[in-house]
Amino acid sequence: MSAIMKIENLHATIGGKEILKGLNLDLEEGKVHAIMGPNGAGKSTLSKAIVGHYDVKITDGDIIYKGESIVDMEPEERALEGIFLSFQNPVEIPGVNNAYFLRTAVNAKRVHEGKEELNAAQFLRLMKELVNELGMKTEMINRSLNEGFSGGEKKRNEILQMMMLQPELIILDEIDSGLDIDALRAVSEGINKMKDGKRSFLVITHYSRILDYIQPDYIHVLKDGAIVKTAGAELVAELEEKGYAALEEA
Amino acid sequence: MRPVDLKGISGKRIMELSLANKSMERAAKRLAELGIPDRKSEEYRYFDIEPLMEKEWEPAVKRRPQMIERAHRLVITDGMISSMPEGLEVGCSDTLDLDVSHFDPMYYFGHLFGGDILQIRVKRDMKLEIKHIFTQPGKLLTYRVAIYVDANVKLGIYESFEAEEAKNALIVSGIDLFAARDSRVALYKDQTLFESDYTPLFSYRFKIDGNAEVKFASFDMGSGNGLQTLHAQLHENSSILSDHLLYAVENARRGTVSKFVHIGRSSQSRQRAKSILADRARGIFDALIKVEHSGKYTKAHQNSKAVLLDSGAYMASKPQLEIYIDDLEASHGSTTGQLDEKELFYLRSRGIAYEEAKKMLILAFANEIIDSIDDENIKERIHSSFEYSYYGKNIIECIQTCHGCEKTVTMSQND
Ligand SMILES: Nc1ncnc2c1ncn2[C@@H]1O[C@H](COP(=O)(O)OP(=O)(O)OP(=O)(O)O)[C@@H](O)[C@H]1O
Ligand SMILES: [Mg+2]
């Protein structure tokens, strides 16, 4: 099995405070990895470290993606290389048109890959198709990016971006929180459609429900800044029953 | 021609000029009262006027063209009409219903030293493009344009500037706009300046009669210096909507000083300034709205928002209301901030390069003003002016044709 990403002894701080404390994690190509763990454990911090968020300062260790360290790469370079994060709290950007934004992003990626840019019509056709598939309102296309979107609408918009950008390593930070039943199904179907045996997923969640839909290959428990346990999908039921505290004794 | 030493203009020379007619006499009187601007002048306090006033300027030569060509737009080259559209009524005159209460001495200077005033009369609805061309480097060019819009007429003007060959010139100019009753006038000024281009000291005067509506929108961009002063007089039921988009980079000093006076009742003014300042640029928005005793039931709203892209950038924002009555609706506000780091990161995390992401956010900030342009063609041109000043004039073509060099994009204009 080849790893698309290797995280080695990662230490990272936010505002001078150490949050990740020697975290090790291998993500396998074509697999779905789920991360669970208590609030404040550092799950979002890990996802931010991977995409190069300015809040997070890496003090030790390394993140290797496709065989190369990415810790010194700009966020946009990481994205162009195929890393995608669906944010726990996507920002609202008033005045930036959703379609225009996404077309710019899609075309930046296409140019990076040496492909021809999509013109407005080609792009809109594709976007409309996916918007319908995700059960989003068509008017979202021309609204300002996430502005005034409900929590669930923002999450669907993240999935829309994922589907348009076709990334290779997809990190979903609590994509399921705040979603109604239909939205959860639509989002999960979107994710499942992206599975192609090569693409890898890192799904951060608190709930087993989404995992029923997308069937993870591995469950990792992140606690106090480190991965403390890795197992198969069966671990979910055990965690649901006993909670994270029980892991100490194990 | 004699050089003009702005500071040392003799009373004698002004006297000579003032003998020409009544309006020249008034201009001379007002200029004497206000004095040539210096460091202490209120209206120029944020603008570095001293070096311009201390220099000895050689006046630009005004060449009367052999013939005036027919074109789809009005072209004014070094203060003289060189081409114009068919059917436009244009004349020259040395008399004018002068604004005797303009606050800017350079308004009067322009009238005194500008020679004949180009006068345009608009009797039917039309769109007019005015292009100003400056060709004389290092010279002082002074001229004025007056536009008379007849009652009930609807006029849209797009004003643009071309000055490839007017390095370090000083242009003292501007428009006297007379909007007669029930007229509707929109004036868009699109002026991108680079460092060492000419410096415009433009003064506008808007006389807005009953029920008339004026929209003025300025799009000031680039690394050059320039100041526009606006004086509007609003009569009963009239309105002015004044938008100012400023995108200033490098060492630019650029902005607007204005005074809108509500004379008639139920008149309305709304002024929005949006300024984006990079590097060490300084933006100016020094704006007074005054409501006279006679201006009952007026509405006056004024707002200035600035974004500073770099720590060396500075915004001098001073919106003010001066009100003598109670029965009115008025507000003013001013904010200065930075681009939102979270927003910038979000865009970058989707693969959008830093410079592009920044541009998107700047345009998002500016869009309130750009989107309120109802003419798509003008909107398009404003967008390209922005691109031009954003990327610097020497690399814009590269950006349009190749996408591989985005990383090398900087604000610099170096060859
Ligand atoms: N910008 C910040 N400034 C200061 N502290 C922060 C910041 N962001 C995160 N933290 C702190 O870092 C720790 C880890 O936060 P993180 O968001 O990674 O937790 P999490 O595992 O994602 O939790 P949750 O399940 O609640 O989303 C928390 O104690 C949090 O308060
Ligand atoms: Mg989190």
XYZ file of C-alpha atoms and ligand atoms in Angstrom:
697
model
C 0.000 0.000 0.000
C 1.420 3.379 -0.870
C 0.823 6.404 1.305
C -0.355 9.610 -0.371
C 0.560 11.493 2.791
C 2.864 10.802 5.687
C 2.680 12.956 8.768
C 5.744 12.504 10.905
C 6.173 13.614 14.488
C 4.214 16.783 13.815
C 4.439 19.497 16.416
C 2.407 22.624 15.783
C 1.394 25.673 17.745
C -1.416 28.176 17.510
C -0.723 31.531 19.093
C 2.332 30.117 20.814
C 0.408 27.252 22.385
C 1.366 23.723 21.347
C -1.676 21.935 19.957
C -0.187 19.076 17.956
C 2.323 17.173 20.011
C 4.204 14.683 17.905
C 1.424 13.459 15.665
C 2.069 10.527 13.326
C -0.335 9.489 10.605
C -0.120 7.745 7.240
C -2.894 8.247 4.730
C -3.180 5.533 2.151
C -3.951 6.076 -1.461
C -7.543 5.278 -2.338
C -8.637 4.846 1.260
C -11.037 6.606 3.557
C -9.530 7.572 6.888
C -11.760 8.884 9.632
C -10.532 10.909 12.555
C -12.561 11.116 15.715
C -11.670 12.692 19.000
C -12.812 15.002 21.761
C -13.457 18.711 21.266
C -10.300 20.740 21.323
C -8.070 17.716 20.674
C -6.500 19.334 17.590
C -8.424 17.804 14.687
C -9.089 21.097 12.926
C -5.560 22.185 13.721
C -4.253 19.113 11.923
C -6.384 19.861 8.873
C -5.199 23.468 8.894
C -1.576 22.377 9.176
C -2.015 20.225 6.092
C -3.395 23.069 3.959
C -0.958 25.686 5.268
C -3.266 27.867 7.331
C -1.575 30.990 8.704
C -2.790 30.324 12.267
C -0.772 27.160 12.575
C 2.951 27.207 13.045
C 4.798 23.943 12.546
C 7.619 23.714 15.060
C 8.860 20.196 14.413
C 8.206 17.163 12.241
C 7.100 17.004 8.647
C 4.187 16.513 6.283
C 5.102 14.510 3.221
C 2.668 14.560 0.304
C 3.364 12.353 -2.707
C 6.900 11.933 -1.488
C 7.691 15.602 -0.903
C 7.578 17.861 2.105
C 4.866 20.469 1.775
C 5.352 22.449 4.950
C 7.057 25.311 3.116
C 4.575 25.414 0.263
C 2.064 28.233 -0.189
C -1.563 27.258 0.423
C -2.460 27.770 -3.246
C 0.364 25.478 -4.362
C -0.867 22.753 -2.061
C -4.350 23.168 -3.504
C -3.050 23.016 -7.057
C -1.195 19.833 -6.167
C -4.516 18.262 -5.206
C -5.095 18.878 -1.516
C -8.559 20.063 -0.580
C -10.006 20.990 2.792
C -13.688 21.387 3.405
C -13.655 23.837 6.298
C -15.460 23.285 9.560
C -16.599 26.909 9.309
C -16.442 28.171 5.717
C -16.051 31.948 5.542
C -18.522 34.270 3.918
C -17.066 36.554 1.272
C -19.468 39.337 0.357
C -19.011 40.738 -3.129
C -17.259 37.684 -4.555
C -19.619 35.892 -6.877
C -19.817 32.170 -6.189
C -19.616 31.112 -9.824
C -16.859 33.564 -10.645
C -14.835 32.402 -7.678
C -15.228 28.756 -8.522
C -14.435 29.258 -12.178
C -11.257 31.100 -11.236
C -10.287 28.228 -8.955
C -11.162 25.521 -11.484
C -9.280 27.282 -14.256
C -6.236 27.912 -12.062
C -6.129 24.167 -11.487
C -6.643 23.358 -15.154
C -3.892 25.739 -16.196
C -1.644 24.170 -13.590
C -2.359 20.769 -15.093
C -1.686 22.041 -18.595
C -5.328 21.780 -19.605
C -7.384 24.298 -21.475
C -9.443 26.724 -19.387
C -13.197 26.323 -19.312
C -15.138 29.180 -20.812
C -18.074 30.671 -18.945
C -20.670 28.539 -20.712
C -18.814 25.251 -20.288
C -18.208 26.027 -16.677
C -21.778 27.010 -15.903
C -23.146 23.852 -17.480
C -20.935 21.770 -15.218
C -21.691 23.827 -12.154
C -25.457 23.701 -12.709
C -25.370 19.955 -13.082
C -23.590 19.516 -9.762
C -25.697 22.125 -8.015
C -28.782 20.107 -8.950
C -27.158 16.872 -7.952
C -26.390 18.271 -4.522
C -29.925 19.559 -4.120
C -28.757 23.176 -3.951
C -30.850 26.078 -5.148
C -29.763 27.387 -8.559
C -29.722 30.939 -7.229
C -26.683 29.954 -5.115
C -24.641 30.065 -8.301
C -24.847 33.802 -8.526
C -24.918 34.734 -4.887
C -21.898 36.062 -3.045
C -19.666 33.273 -1.835
C -21.321 31.737 1.251
C -22.847 35.074 2.182
C -26.038 34.490 4.098
C -25.879 30.759 3.349
C -27.312 28.554 6.073
C -24.939 26.174 7.818
C -26.084 23.284 5.636
C -25.905 25.341 2.461
C -22.323 26.278 3.218
C -21.403 22.622 3.664
C -23.032 21.701 0.375
C -21.134 24.533 -1.257
C -17.891 23.042 0.070
C -18.820 19.700 -1.474
C -19.671 21.441 -4.713
C -16.182 22.945 -4.764
C -14.675 19.556 -4.035
C -16.546 17.971 -6.910
C -15.584 20.741 -9.310
C -11.927 20.766 -8.323
C -11.442 16.999 -8.368
C -8.715 16.931 -5.715
C -6.654 13.887 -4.809
C -6.524 14.238 -1.052
C -9.784 15.380 0.436
C -10.033 16.503 4.037
C -13.535 16.965 5.353
C -13.674 18.750 8.692
C -17.062 18.011 10.231
C -18.804 18.067 6.892
C -21.739 16.343 8.579
C -22.423 18.716 11.436
C -25.465 20.866 10.936
C -26.727 18.868 7.966
C -30.326 17.681 7.793
C -31.046 14.090 6.811
C -31.442 14.805 3.106
C -28.373 17.000 2.993
C -26.318 14.344 4.740
C -27.394 11.833 2.136
C -26.696 14.196 -0.777
C -23.292 15.139 0.611
C -22.381 11.506 1.308
C -23.407 10.495 -2.177
C -21.248 13.291 -3.534
C -18.314 11.990 -1.552
C -18.913 8.388 -2.586
C -19.009 9.426 -6.220
C -15.542 10.855 -5.793
C -14.133 7.530 -4.654
C -12.160 6.071 -7.505
C -9.669 3.831 -5.782
C -6.921 6.466 -6.023
C -8.354 9.448 -4.236
C -7.876 9.520 -0.468
C -10.150 10.958 2.182
C -9.577 12.207 5.680
C -12.945 12.584 7.339
C -13.101 14.382 10.663
C -16.348 13.704 12.445
C -18.070 13.261 15.784
C -20.840 11.022 14.493
C -21.128 7.515 13.156
C -23.943 8.416 10.842
C -21.834 9.781 8.005
C -19.450 6.876 8.409
C -22.338 4.493 7.741
C -22.717 6.175 4.379
C -19.113 6.517 3.343
C -17.607 3.449 4.959
C -14.168 4.321 6.250
C -11.255 1.949 5.934
C -9.548 3.242 9.074
C -10.581 5.023 12.243
C -7.990 7.109 14.048
C -8.516 8.655 17.427
C -6.885 12.037 17.925
C -6.517 13.034 21.532
C -4.480 15.810 23.067
C -2.542 16.521 19.907
C -1.620 12.994 18.864
C -3.117 9.918 17.235
C -3.668 7.542 20.124
C -5.403 4.677 18.398
C -5.919 3.352 14.873
C -8.315 0.557 14.004
C -10.920 -0.567 11.477
C -14.502 0.665 11.190
C -15.554 -1.511 14.118
C -13.941 1.007 16.471
C -16.768 3.461 15.847
C -19.341 1.373 17.673
C -16.965 0.886 20.574
C -16.299 4.639 20.837
C -20.006 5.411 20.660
C -20.606 3.069 23.542
C -17.721 3.835 25.833
C -16.555 7.331 24.876
C -12.995 8.585 24.545
C -12.145 8.393 28.228
C -12.202 4.607 28.072
C -9.253 4.693 25.694
C -6.932 5.680 28.522
C -7.325 2.338 30.212
C -6.970 0.358 27.026
C 5.167 82.832 -23.422
C 6.017 84.020 -19.996
C 6.641 81.384 -17.382
C 4.071 81.306 -14.641
C 5.387 81.413 -11.134
C 2.280 80.281 -9.328
C 3.312 81.622 -5.984
C 4.514 84.868 -7.347
C 1.633 85.660 -9.660
C 1.547 89.363 -9.546
C -1.550 91.295 -8.707
C -0.847 93.220 -11.871
C -1.180 90.204 -14.116
C -4.436 89.233 -12.443
C -5.658 92.770 -12.821
C -4.940 92.709 -16.534
C -6.908 89.516 -16.951
C -9.756 90.707 -14.808
C -10.421 93.607 -17.123
C -11.683 91.263 -19.824
C -15.199 90.890 -18.503
C -17.423 90.490 -15.473
C -16.742 86.822 -14.892
C -12.997 87.298 -15.151
C -13.276 90.130 -12.716
C -15.114 87.877 -10.274
C -12.594 85.108 -10.736
C -9.762 87.521 -10.048
C -11.464 88.777 -6.936
C -12.069 85.287 -5.586
C -8.545 84.151 -6.384
C -7.212 87.168 -4.532
C -9.403 86.324 -1.537
C -8.480 82.650 -1.399
C -4.862 82.985 -2.475
C -2.776 80.466 -4.370
C -2.852 77.258 -2.295
C 0.008 76.450 0.020
C 0.694 74.048 2.832
C -1.760 75.819 5.076
C -4.715 75.797 2.687
C -7.597 73.810 4.154
C -8.570 72.146 0.906
C -5.018 71.070 0.145
C -3.936 70.081 3.605
C -3.512 66.372 2.837
C -2.123 66.936 -0.620
C 1.464 67.841 -1.179
C 0.827 71.073 -3.047
C 3.974 73.011 -2.144
C 6.391 71.544 -4.707
C 3.888 72.167 -7.489
C 3.302 75.745 -6.492
C 6.940 76.544 -6.002
C 7.983 75.454 -9.446
C 8.193 77.915 -12.289
C 5.903 76.581 -14.956
C 6.084 77.178 -18.610
C 2.569 77.333 -20.012
C 1.572 74.663 -22.498
C 1.017 75.825 -26.031
C -2.579 75.639 -27.153
C -2.616 74.785 -30.804
C -5.761 75.424 -32.730
C -6.215 72.380 -34.969
C -6.327 72.858 -38.741
C -9.708 71.256 -38.780
C -11.912 69.555 -36.271
C -12.431 65.952 -37.201
C -15.709 64.139 -36.904
C -15.513 61.299 -34.460
C -17.744 59.348 -32.158
C -16.339 61.206 -29.204
C -15.271 64.648 -28.190
C -11.501 64.833 -28.040
C -9.805 67.729 -26.307
C -6.093 67.846 -27.029
C -4.095 70.185 -24.818
C -7.203 72.147 -24.063
C -8.384 72.475 -27.659
C -11.083 70.468 -29.378
C -9.511 68.218 -32.004
C -12.478 66.075 -32.876
C -16.120 65.868 -31.988
C -19.302 64.029 -32.796
C -21.734 65.309 -35.344
C -24.528 67.444 -34.009
C -22.846 68.396 -30.770
C -23.236 72.042 -30.005
C -19.901 73.414 -28.945
C -18.665 76.945 -28.585
C -15.950 79.028 -27.038
C -16.453 81.938 -24.764
C -14.599 83.915 -22.165
C -17.681 84.569 -20.088
C -19.463 82.212 -17.813
C -21.953 82.200 -14.994
C -19.097 81.698 -12.582
C -19.506 79.871 -9.300
C -18.676 82.628 -6.862
C -18.659 80.338 -3.844
C -16.301 77.592 -4.931
C -13.820 76.860 -2.159
C -10.932 75.936 -4.448
C -8.683 78.791 -5.563
C -7.543 76.664 -8.502
C -11.093 76.805 -9.847
C -10.636 80.545 -10.224
C -7.089 80.165 -11.416
C -8.412 77.869 -14.140
C -10.973 80.406 -15.210
C -8.524 83.272 -15.189
C -5.645 81.623 -16.956
C -7.465 79.012 -19.000
C -8.386 81.258 -21.879
C -11.680 80.653 -23.612
C -13.973 78.178 -21.945
C -15.101 75.268 -24.092
C -18.849 75.330 -23.852
C -21.031 72.384 -24.682
C -24.760 72.649 -24.890
C -26.855 69.522 -24.699
C -30.414 69.892 -25.917
C -31.429 66.292 -26.405
C -30.808 63.000 -24.662
C -27.399 61.620 -25.458
C -24.340 59.745 -24.423
C -21.119 61.631 -24.774
C -17.580 60.479 -24.446
C -14.986 63.105 -23.672
C -11.379 62.212 -24.083
C -8.692 64.540 -22.839
C -5.269 64.198 -24.411
C -2.204 65.849 -22.988
C 0.959 66.016 -25.071
C 3.270 68.549 -23.496
C 5.639 67.235 -20.858
C 6.626 69.458 -17.980
C 4.196 72.230 -18.920
C 1.327 73.887 -17.145
C -1.900 73.381 -19.050
C -4.937 75.324 -17.973
C -8.382 75.056 -19.533
C -11.996 74.735 -18.528
C -15.043 73.061 -19.938
C -18.628 74.108 -19.300
C -21.546 71.799 -19.996
C -25.079 73.097 -20.154
C -27.751 70.437 -19.973
C -31.188 71.670 -20.944
C -34.328 71.017 -18.964
C -35.686 67.476 -19.149
C -32.637 66.203 -21.002
C -30.863 63.000 -20.089
C -27.089 62.995 -20.562
C -24.453 60.370 -19.847
C -20.794 61.368 -20.019
C -17.742 59.175 -19.873
C -14.558 61.143 -19.338
C -11.212 59.547 -20.064
C -7.620 60.725 -20.236
C -4.613 59.918 -22.356
C -1.214 61.303 -21.571
C 1.563 59.128 -22.883
C 3.609 62.231 -23.551
C 2.829 64.588 -20.732
C 5.314 63.544 -18.090
C 5.464 65.876 -15.126
C 2.930 68.292 -16.518
C 0.503 70.124 -14.294
C -3.052 70.234 -15.567
C -5.424 72.722 -14.019
C -8.834 71.994 -15.401
C -12.332 70.816 -14.668
C -15.943 71.124 -15.618
C -18.695 73.574 -14.799
C -21.856 71.535 -15.119
C -25.218 73.244 -15.338
C -28.023 70.761 -14.914
C -31.272 72.539 -15.720
C -34.611 71.613 -14.194
C -35.623 67.978 -14.498
C -32.444 66.993 -16.294
C -30.607 63.746 -15.519
C -26.855 63.765 -15.839
C -24.361 60.995 -15.200
C -20.674 61.824 -15.381
C -18.101 59.068 -15.098
C -14.491 60.074 -14.775
C -11.945 57.364 -15.431
C -8.446 58.586 -14.662
C -5.494 56.288 -14.176
C -2.203 57.994 -13.465
C 1.262 56.635 -13.082
C 4.107 58.156 -11.194
C 5.718 60.990 -13.140
C 2.621 61.333 -15.313
C 0.920 64.693 -15.234
C -0.652 65.952 -12.025
C -4.291 66.928 -12.359
C -5.727 69.636 -10.146
C -9.301 69.387 -11.291
C -12.126 71.397 -9.906
C -15.715 70.574 -10.698
C -18.715 72.672 -10.119
C -22.224 71.256 -10.257
C -25.137 73.608 -10.407
C -28.171 71.424 -9.998
C -31.514 73.039 -10.599
C -34.896 71.975 -9.293
C -35.752 68.305 -9.765
C -32.532 67.649 -11.617
C -30.432 64.579 -10.817
C -26.683 64.399 -11.121
C -24.596 61.340 -10.710
C -20.870 61.828 -10.576
C -18.540 58.885 -10.254
C -14.782 59.120 -10.239
C -12.464 56.186 -10.747
C -9.040 57.344 -9.709
C -6.315 54.754 -9.992
C -2.602 54.253 -10.231
C 0.587 55.560 -8.713
C 0.361 59.219 -9.664
C -0.679 62.290 -7.732
C -3.874 64.213 -8.267
C -6.668 66.000 -6.558
C -10.217 66.740 -7.548
C -12.333 69.306 -5.807
C -16.106 69.288 -6.141
C -18.591 71.972 -5.340
C -22.262 71.135 -5.764
C -25.221 73.383 -5.227
C -28.514 71.614 -4.865
C -31.784 73.329 -5.491
C -35.277 72.191 -4.604
C -35.922 68.479 -5.077
C -32.647 67.979 -6.857
C -30.143 65.288 -6.052
C -26.534 64.329 -6.377
C -25.118 60.874 -6.088
C -21.370 61.026 -5.878
C -19.214 57.912 -5.894
C -15.470 57.860 -5.571
C -13.413 54.801 -6.149
C -9.769 55.244 -5.398
C -7.114 52.628 -5.996
C -3.769 54.189 -5.223
C -0.403 52.473 -5.184
C 3.263 53.230 -4.583
C 3.732 56.873 -3.586
C 0.456 58.171 -4.928
C -1.349 61.033 -3.293
C -4.806 61.094 -4.624
C -8.266 62.023 -3.643
C -11.306 64.179 -3.422
C -12.134 67.327 -1.539
C -15.767 68.262 -1.807
C -18.463 70.530 -0.576
C -22.093 69.838 -1.356
C -24.505 72.545 -0.365
C -28.212 71.906 0.031
C -29.901 75.145 -0.833
C -33.366 74.016 -1.833
C -35.749 71.960 0.234
C -36.153 68.208 -0.229
C -32.846 67.944 -2.020
C -30.784 64.807 -1.645
C -27.124 63.965 -1.634
C -25.394 60.679 -1.228
C -21.670 60.344 -1.328
C -19.771 57.094 -1.144
C -16.016 56.859 -1.124
C -14.224 53.567 -1.373
C -10.477 53.710 -1.240
C -7.944 50.953 -1.611
C -4.430 51.991 -0.755
C -1.277 49.994 -1.291
C 2.403 50.546 -0.567
C 2.908 54.099 0.688
C -0.068 55.606 -1.058
C -2.122 58.291 0.585
C -5.819 58.629 -0.077
C -7.828 61.733 0.566
C -11.531 62.081 1.164
C -12.263 65.404 2.746
C -15.918 66.007 2.225
C -18.372 68.451 3.651
C -22.110 68.377 3.207
C -23.734 71.605 4.216
C -27.451 72.061 4.674
C -28.567 75.677 4.583
C -31.558 77.047 6.476
C -33.501 76.850 3.249
C -32.706 73.159 2.830
C -35.588 71.703 4.782
C -36.437 68.000 4.433
C -33.174 67.198 2.762
C -31.487 63.842 2.859
C -27.721 63.817 3.128
C -25.705 60.644 3.455
C -21.981 60.318 3.340
C -19.751 57.358 3.801
C -16.092 56.574 3.404
C -14.585 53.120 3.551
C -10.920 52.432 3.072
C -8.808 49.335 2.867
C -5.118 49.606 3.555
C -3.148 46.856 1.858
C 0.201 47.760 3.359
C 1.419 49.270 6.583
C 2.797 52.335 4.805
C -0.532 53.256 3.257
C -2.605 56.005 4.752
C -6.133 57.286 4.406
C -7.062 60.825 5.312
C -10.793 60.539 5.585
C -12.869 63.373 6.869
C -16.566 63.241 6.156
C -18.367 66.164 7.731
C -21.896 67.473 8.007
C -22.720 71.077 8.660
C -26.407 71.462 9.362
C -28.518 74.462 10.241
C -31.951 72.872 10.446
C -33.728 70.007 12.216
C -36.052 68.617 9.598
C -33.735 66.378 7.688
C -32.282 62.933 7.385
C -28.518 62.791 7.535
C -25.716 60.386 8.292
C -22.022 60.082 7.867
C -19.399 57.505 8.643
C -15.875 56.476 7.975
C -14.055 53.191 8.377
C -10.560 52.002 7.621
C -9.510 48.379 7.654
C -7.463 45.676 6.002
C -8.288 42.831 3.681
C -9.682 39.954 5.658
C -6.979 37.354 6.185
C -9.540 34.570 6.546
C -11.145 35.431 3.230
C -7.786 35.669 1.524
C -6.817 32.271 2.871
C -10.074 30.675 1.832
C -9.533 31.743 -1.775
C -5.913 30.624 -1.779
C -6.846 27.266 -0.301
C -8.828 26.675 -3.493
C -5.760 27.192 -5.654
C -6.180 30.878 -6.428
C -2.819 32.654 -6.442
C -2.197 35.273 -3.782
C -2.243 38.233 -6.170
C -5.431 36.990 -7.794
C -7.116 36.358 -4.460
C -6.166 39.837 -3.324
C -7.555 41.272 -6.528
C -10.835 39.431 -6.055
C -11.244 40.874 -2.593
C -10.350 44.371 -3.730
C -12.915 44.130 -6.489
C -15.453 42.766 -4.042
C -14.862 45.849 -1.937
C -15.053 48.129 -4.965
C -18.012 46.411 -6.562
C -20.662 48.397 -4.755
C -19.458 51.358 -6.770
C -18.541 49.625 -10.012
C -21.797 47.695 -10.116
C -23.862 50.822 -9.775
C -22.671 51.926 -13.217
C -25.665 51.227 -15.400
C -23.772 51.310 -18.687
C -22.135 47.926 -19.337
C -19.616 49.409 -21.709
C -18.375 51.896 -19.128
C -18.320 49.205 -16.474
C -16.087 47.139 -18.717
C -13.703 50.057 -19.192
C -13.500 50.735 -15.483
C -12.642 47.087 -14.966
C -9.828 47.295 -17.459
C -8.531 50.510 -15.877
C -8.380 48.631 -12.634
C -6.545 45.668 -14.166
C -4.140 48.097 -15.768
C -3.275 49.819 -12.535
C -3.340 46.598 -10.512
C -0.747 44.809 -12.555
C 1.251 47.863 -13.585
C 1.174 49.007 -17.149
C 4.157 47.075 -18.408
C 2.994 43.643 -17.561
C -0.680 43.824 -18.258
C -0.263 42.422 -21.765
C 1.748 39.564 -20.446
C -1.021 38.704 -18.019
C -3.612 38.761 -20.725
C -1.723 36.401 -22.941
C 0.064 34.025 -20.632
C -0.922 32.438 -17.413
C 2.312 30.884 -16.416
C 3.835 34.069 -15.063
C 1.349 34.940 -12.343
C 3.984 34.427 -9.710
C 6.064 37.224 -11.124
C 3.286 39.750 -10.928
C 4.194 42.697 -8.780
C 3.072 46.267 -8.584
C 6.306 47.505 -9.977
C 6.468 49.193 -13.302
C 10.089 48.458 -13.953
C 10.940 47.330 -17.404
N -7.000 30.724 16.467
C -6.819 30.138 17.651
N -6.342 30.850 18.690
C -6.135 30.272 19.892
N -6.384 28.989 20.141
C -6.872 28.232 19.155
C -7.115 28.760 17.870
N -7.597 27.796 17.093
C -7.643 26.694 17.864
N -7.222 26.950 19.110
C -7.142 26.009 20.217
O -6.496 24.851 19.784
C -7.078 23.715 20.363
C -7.422 22.712 19.281
O -8.443 23.256 18.490
P -9.053 22.480 17.256
O -9.945 23.427 16.566
O -7.965 21.875 16.484
O -9.893 21.352 17.983
P -10.807 20.233 17.357
O -10.214 18.939 17.690
O -11.042 20.513 15.924
O -12.151 20.461 18.189
P -13.698 20.379 17.731
O -14.074 18.963 17.803
O -14.395 21.161 18.796
O -13.818 20.976 16.414
C -8.258 24.198 21.160
O -7.898 24.260 22.509
C -8.522 25.569 20.623
O -9.061 26.413 21.608
Mg -12.629 21.143 14.804
